Amino acid sequence: MSEEKNFFADRDIQIILGTLLRVGVIASMTVVFIGGLVYLAFNHSEMVNYSHFDSVKAGFSTVSDIFIGLGHLKGSAIIQFGVLLLIFTPIMRVVFSIFSFLIERDYLYVLIGAFVLCVILFSLSNKLVG
């Protein structure tokens, strides 16, 4: 009698991770494209001065501002949300890897993945910025 493993095979995990990355990149690209169309539809006649940068006018510098802008269907907020999706994609890959290592009971790699996730989340926080 052969015992069946309830674990994912390495090939299954690679396929899931590859699909996760592809779907994340395609989704973020689609959201950015739609945001660009919305931005151009409503701001096509706006003149932009690239010689001076005004950070107050930049807007959408926090995640909550982006979600508020999404509620108002602002094109620049939709574009920023697409960028957030693109940033979120590899983070989800690390999280999925941690869970797959937990399923396989490979605790050393769970610790390494958790450390990598902590480094990524710490770098995304404002603790590194002045």
PDB file of C-alpha atoms in Angstrom:
ATOM      1  CA  MET A   1       0.000   0.000   0.000  1.00  0.00           C
ATOM      2  CA  SER A   2       1.288   3.391  -0.876  1.00  0.00           C
ATOM      3  CA  GLU A   3       0.657   6.364   1.328  1.00  0.00           C
ATOM      4  CA  GLU A   4      -0.577   9.502  -0.368  1.00  0.00           C
ATOM      5  CA  LYS A   5       0.953  12.803   0.597  1.00  0.00           C
ATOM      6  CA  ASN A   6      -1.386  15.670   1.331  1.00  0.00           C
ATOM      7  CA  PHE A   7       1.327  18.173   0.542  1.00  0.00           C
ATOM      8  CA  PHE A   8       1.683  20.251  -2.555  1.00  0.00           C
ATOM      9  CA  ALA A   9       4.371  19.116  -4.936  1.00  0.00           C
ATOM     10  CA  ASP A  10       7.102  21.626  -5.681  1.00  0.00           C
ATOM     11  CA  ARG A  11       5.786  21.908  -9.234  1.00  0.00           C
ATOM     12  CA  ASP A  12       2.282  22.778  -7.956  1.00  0.00           C
ATOM     13  CA  ILE A  13       3.668  25.546  -5.751  1.00  0.00           C
ATOM     14  CA  GLN A  14       5.749  26.940  -8.618  1.00  0.00           C
ATOM     15  CA  ILE A  15       2.695  26.998 -10.876  1.00  0.00           C
ATOM     16  CA  ILE A  16       0.597  28.749  -8.227  1.00  0.00           C
ATOM     17  CA  LEU A  17       3.340  31.304  -7.503  1.00  0.00           C
ATOM     18  CA  GLY A  18       3.880  31.978 -11.199  1.00  0.00           C
ATOM     19  CA  THR A  19       0.153  32.410 -11.739  1.00  0.00           C
ATOM     20  CA  LEU A  20      -0.059  34.718  -8.711  1.00  0.00           C
ATOM     21  CA  LEU A  21       2.692  36.937 -10.100  1.00  0.00           C
ATOM     22  CA  ARG A  22       1.214  36.971 -13.609  1.00  0.00           C
ATOM     23  CA  VAL A  23      -2.288  37.803 -12.395  1.00  0.00           C
ATOM     24  CA  GLY A  24      -0.948  40.516 -10.079  1.00  0.00           C
ATOM     25  CA  VAL A  25       1.083  42.203 -12.806  1.00  0.00           C
ATOM     26  CA  ILE A  26      -1.711  41.975 -15.384  1.00  0.00           C
ATOM     27  CA  ALA A  27      -4.270  43.305 -12.873  1.00  0.00           C
ATOM     28  CA  SER A  28      -2.055  46.233 -11.876  1.00  0.00           C
ATOM     29  CA  MET A  29      -1.261  46.995 -15.515  1.00  0.00           C
ATOM     30  CA  THR A  30      -4.967  46.986 -16.358  1.00  0.00           C
ATOM     31  CA  VAL A  31      -5.820  49.266 -13.433  1.00  0.00           C
ATOM     32  CA  VAL A  32      -3.029  51.706 -14.391  1.00  0.00           C
ATOM     33  CA  PHE A  33      -4.221  51.724 -18.010  1.00  0.00           C
ATOM     34  CA  ILE A  34      -7.827  52.396 -16.990  1.00  0.00           C
ATOM     35  CA  GLY A  35      -6.627  55.110 -14.598  1.00  0.00           C
ATOM     36  CA  GLY A  36      -4.625  56.679 -17.414  1.00  0.00           C
ATOM     37  CA  LEU A  37      -7.695  56.741 -19.637  1.00  0.00           C
ATOM     38  CA  VAL A  38      -9.813  58.293 -16.875  1.00  0.00           C
ATOM     39  CA  TYR A  39      -7.059  60.829 -16.133  1.00  0.00           C
ATOM     40  CA  LEU A  40      -6.771  61.823 -19.783  1.00  0.00           C
ATOM     41  CA  ALA A  41     -10.548  62.034 -20.168  1.00  0.00           C
ATOM     42  CA  PHE A  42     -10.892  64.556 -17.330  1.00  0.00           C
ATOM     43  CA  ASN A  43      -7.531  66.373 -17.432  1.00  0.00           C
ATOM     44  CA  HIS A  44      -6.721  66.508 -21.154  1.00  0.00           C
ATOM     45  CA  SER A  45      -6.594  70.312 -21.278  1.00  0.00           C
ATOM     46  CA  GLU A  46      -4.569  70.820 -18.084  1.00  0.00           C
ATOM     47  CA  MET A  47      -1.148  72.407 -18.572  1.00  0.00           C
ATOM     48  CA  VAL A  48       1.648  70.921 -16.468  1.00  0.00           C
ATOM     49  CA  ASN A  49       4.775  72.789 -15.418  1.00  0.00           C
ATOM     50  CA  TYR A  50       7.621  70.305 -14.961  1.00  0.00           C
ATOM     51  CA  SER A  51      10.201  72.913 -13.948  1.00  0.00           C
ATOM     52  CA  HIS A  52       8.931  73.082 -10.341  1.00  0.00           C
ATOM     53  CA  PHE A  53       7.657  70.241  -8.176  1.00  0.00           C
ATOM     54  CA  ASP A  54       5.000  71.059  -5.601  1.00  0.00           C
ATOM     55  CA  SER A  55       4.532  68.115  -3.224  1.00  0.00           C
ATOM     56  CA  VAL A  56       1.249  69.555  -1.958  1.00  0.00           C
ATOM     57  CA  LYS A  57      -0.252  69.358  -5.439  1.00  0.00           C
ATOM     58  CA  ALA A  58       1.023  65.799  -5.922  1.00  0.00           C
ATOM     59  CA  GLY A  59      -1.677  64.395  -3.621  1.00  0.00           C
ATOM     60  CA  PHE A  60      -2.385  60.746  -2.908  1.00  0.00           C
ATOM     61  CA  SER A  61       0.700  60.328  -0.739  1.00  0.00           C
ATOM     62  CA  THR A  62      -0.999  57.936   1.685  1.00  0.00           C
ATOM     63  CA  VAL A  63      -3.002  54.761   1.139  1.00  0.00           C
ATOM     64  CA  SER A  64      -6.091  56.336   2.701  1.00  0.00           C
ATOM     65  CA  ASP A  65      -5.836  59.279   0.270  1.00  0.00           C
ATOM     66  CA  ILE A  66      -5.671  56.823  -2.615  1.00  0.00           C
ATOM     67  CA  PHE A  67      -8.832  55.033  -1.456  1.00  0.00           C
ATOM     68  CA  ILE A  68     -10.635  58.365  -0.986  1.00  0.00           C
ATOM     69  CA  GLY A  69      -9.584  59.326  -4.522  1.00  0.00           C
ATOM     70  CA  LEU A  70     -10.853  55.976  -5.804  1.00  0.00           C
ATOM     71  CA  GLY A  71     -14.218  56.772  -4.282  1.00  0.00           C
ATOM     72  CA  HIS A  72     -14.283  59.987  -6.327  1.00  0.00           C
ATOM     73  CA  LEU A  73     -13.055  58.155  -9.475  1.00  0.00           C
ATOM     74  CA  LYS A  74      -9.979  60.373  -9.859  1.00  0.00           C
ATOM     75  CA  GLY A  75      -7.665  59.128 -12.569  1.00  0.00           C
ATOM     76  CA  SER A  76      -4.458  59.784 -10.639  1.00  0.00           C
ATOM     77  CA  ALA A  77      -5.827  57.817  -7.662  1.00  0.00           C
ATOM     78  CA  ILE A  78      -6.665  54.893  -9.940  1.00  0.00           C
ATOM     79  CA  ILE A  79      -3.121  54.972 -11.324  1.00  0.00           C
ATOM     80  CA  GLN A  80      -1.678  55.058  -7.796  1.00  0.00           C
ATOM     81  CA  PHE A  81      -3.899  52.111  -6.839  1.00  0.00           C
ATOM     82  CA  GLY A  82      -2.470  50.161  -9.785  1.00  0.00           C
ATOM     83  CA  VAL A  83       1.020  50.901  -8.486  1.00  0.00           C
ATOM     84  CA  LEU A  84      -0.068  49.679  -5.039  1.00  0.00           C
ATOM     85  CA  LEU A  85      -1.289  46.451  -6.644  1.00  0.00           C
ATOM     86  CA  LEU A  86       2.085  46.067  -8.312  1.00  0.00           C
ATOM     87  CA  ILE A  87       3.857  46.542  -4.968  1.00  0.00           C
ATOM     88  CA  PHE A  88       1.422  44.169  -3.262  1.00  0.00           C
ATOM     89  CA  THR A  89       2.044  41.339  -5.770  1.00  0.00           C
ATOM     90  CA  PRO A  90       5.509  40.221  -4.563  1.00  0.00           C
ATOM     91  CA  ILE A  91       4.385  40.687  -0.961  1.00  0.00           C
ATOM     92  CA  MET A  92       1.570  38.200  -1.620  1.00  0.00           C
ATOM     93  CA  ARG A  93       4.137  35.860  -3.166  1.00  0.00           C
ATOM     94  CA  VAL A  94       6.172  35.913   0.049  1.00  0.00           C
ATOM     95  CA  VAL A  95       3.030  35.357   2.155  1.00  0.00           C
ATOM     96  CA  PHE A  96       1.955  32.434  -0.028  1.00  0.00           C
ATOM     97  CA  SER A  97       5.471  30.976   0.166  1.00  0.00           C
ATOM     98  CA  ILE A  98       5.347  31.154   3.962  1.00  0.00           C
ATOM     99  CA  PHE A  99       2.029  29.262   4.006  1.00  0.00           C
ATOM    100  CA  SER A 100       3.297  26.675   1.537  1.00  0.00           C
ATOM    101  CA  PHE A 101       6.364  26.091   3.726  1.00  0.00           C
ATOM    102  CA  LEU A 102       4.066  25.747   6.741  1.00  0.00           C
ATOM    103  CA  ILE A 103       2.042  23.110   4.906  1.00  0.00           C
ATOM    104  CA  GLU A 104       5.248  21.262   4.073  1.00  0.00           C
ATOM    105  CA  ARG A 105       6.426  21.682   7.694  1.00  0.00           C
ATOM    106  CA  ASP A 106       9.672  23.263   6.564  1.00  0.00           C
ATOM    107  CA  TYR A 107      10.070  25.609   9.522  1.00  0.00           C
ATOM    108  CA  LEU A 108      13.495  26.982   8.616  1.00  0.00           C
ATOM    109  CA  TYR A 109      12.087  28.417   5.405  1.00  0.00           C
ATOM    110  CA  VAL A 110       9.031  29.667   7.290  1.00  0.00           C
ATOM    111  CA  LEU A 111      11.383  31.691   9.497  1.00  0.00           C
ATOM    112  CA  ILE A 112      13.366  32.946   6.515  1.00  0.00           C
ATOM    113  CA  GLY A 113      10.157  33.921   4.694  1.00  0.00           C
ATOM    114  CA  ALA A 114       8.799  35.656   7.789  1.00  0.00           C
ATOM    115  CA  PHE A 115      12.065  37.570   8.111  1.00  0.00           C
ATOM    116  CA  VAL A 116      11.890  38.620   4.444  1.00  0.00           C
ATOM    117  CA  LEU A 117       8.263  39.696   4.931  1.00  0.00           C
ATOM    118  CA  CYS A 118       9.229  41.764   7.992  1.00  0.00           C
ATOM    119  CA  VAL A 119      12.034  43.457   6.049  1.00  0.00           C
ATOM    120  CA  ILE A 120       9.686  44.280   3.173  1.00  0.00           C
ATOM    121  CA  LEU A 121       6.972  45.651   5.465  1.00  0.00           C
ATOM    122  CA  PHE A 122       9.493  47.662   7.481  1.00  0.00           C
ATOM    123  CA  SER A 123      10.933  49.165   4.306  1.00  0.00           C
ATOM    124  CA  LEU A 124       7.433  50.149   3.172  1.00  0.00           C
ATOM    125  CA  SER A 125       6.710  51.904   6.455  1.00  0.00           C
ATOM    126  CA  ASN A 126       7.844  55.453   7.012  1.00  0.00           C
ATOM    127  CA  LYS A 127      10.395  54.390   9.647  1.00  0.00           C
ATOM    128  CA  LEU A 128      13.264  54.622   7.145  1.00  0.00           C
ATOM    129  CA  VAL A 129      12.353  58.088   5.933  1.00  0.00           C
ATOM    130  CA  GLY A 130      13.694  61.069   7.919  1.00  0.00           C
TER     131      GLY A 130
END
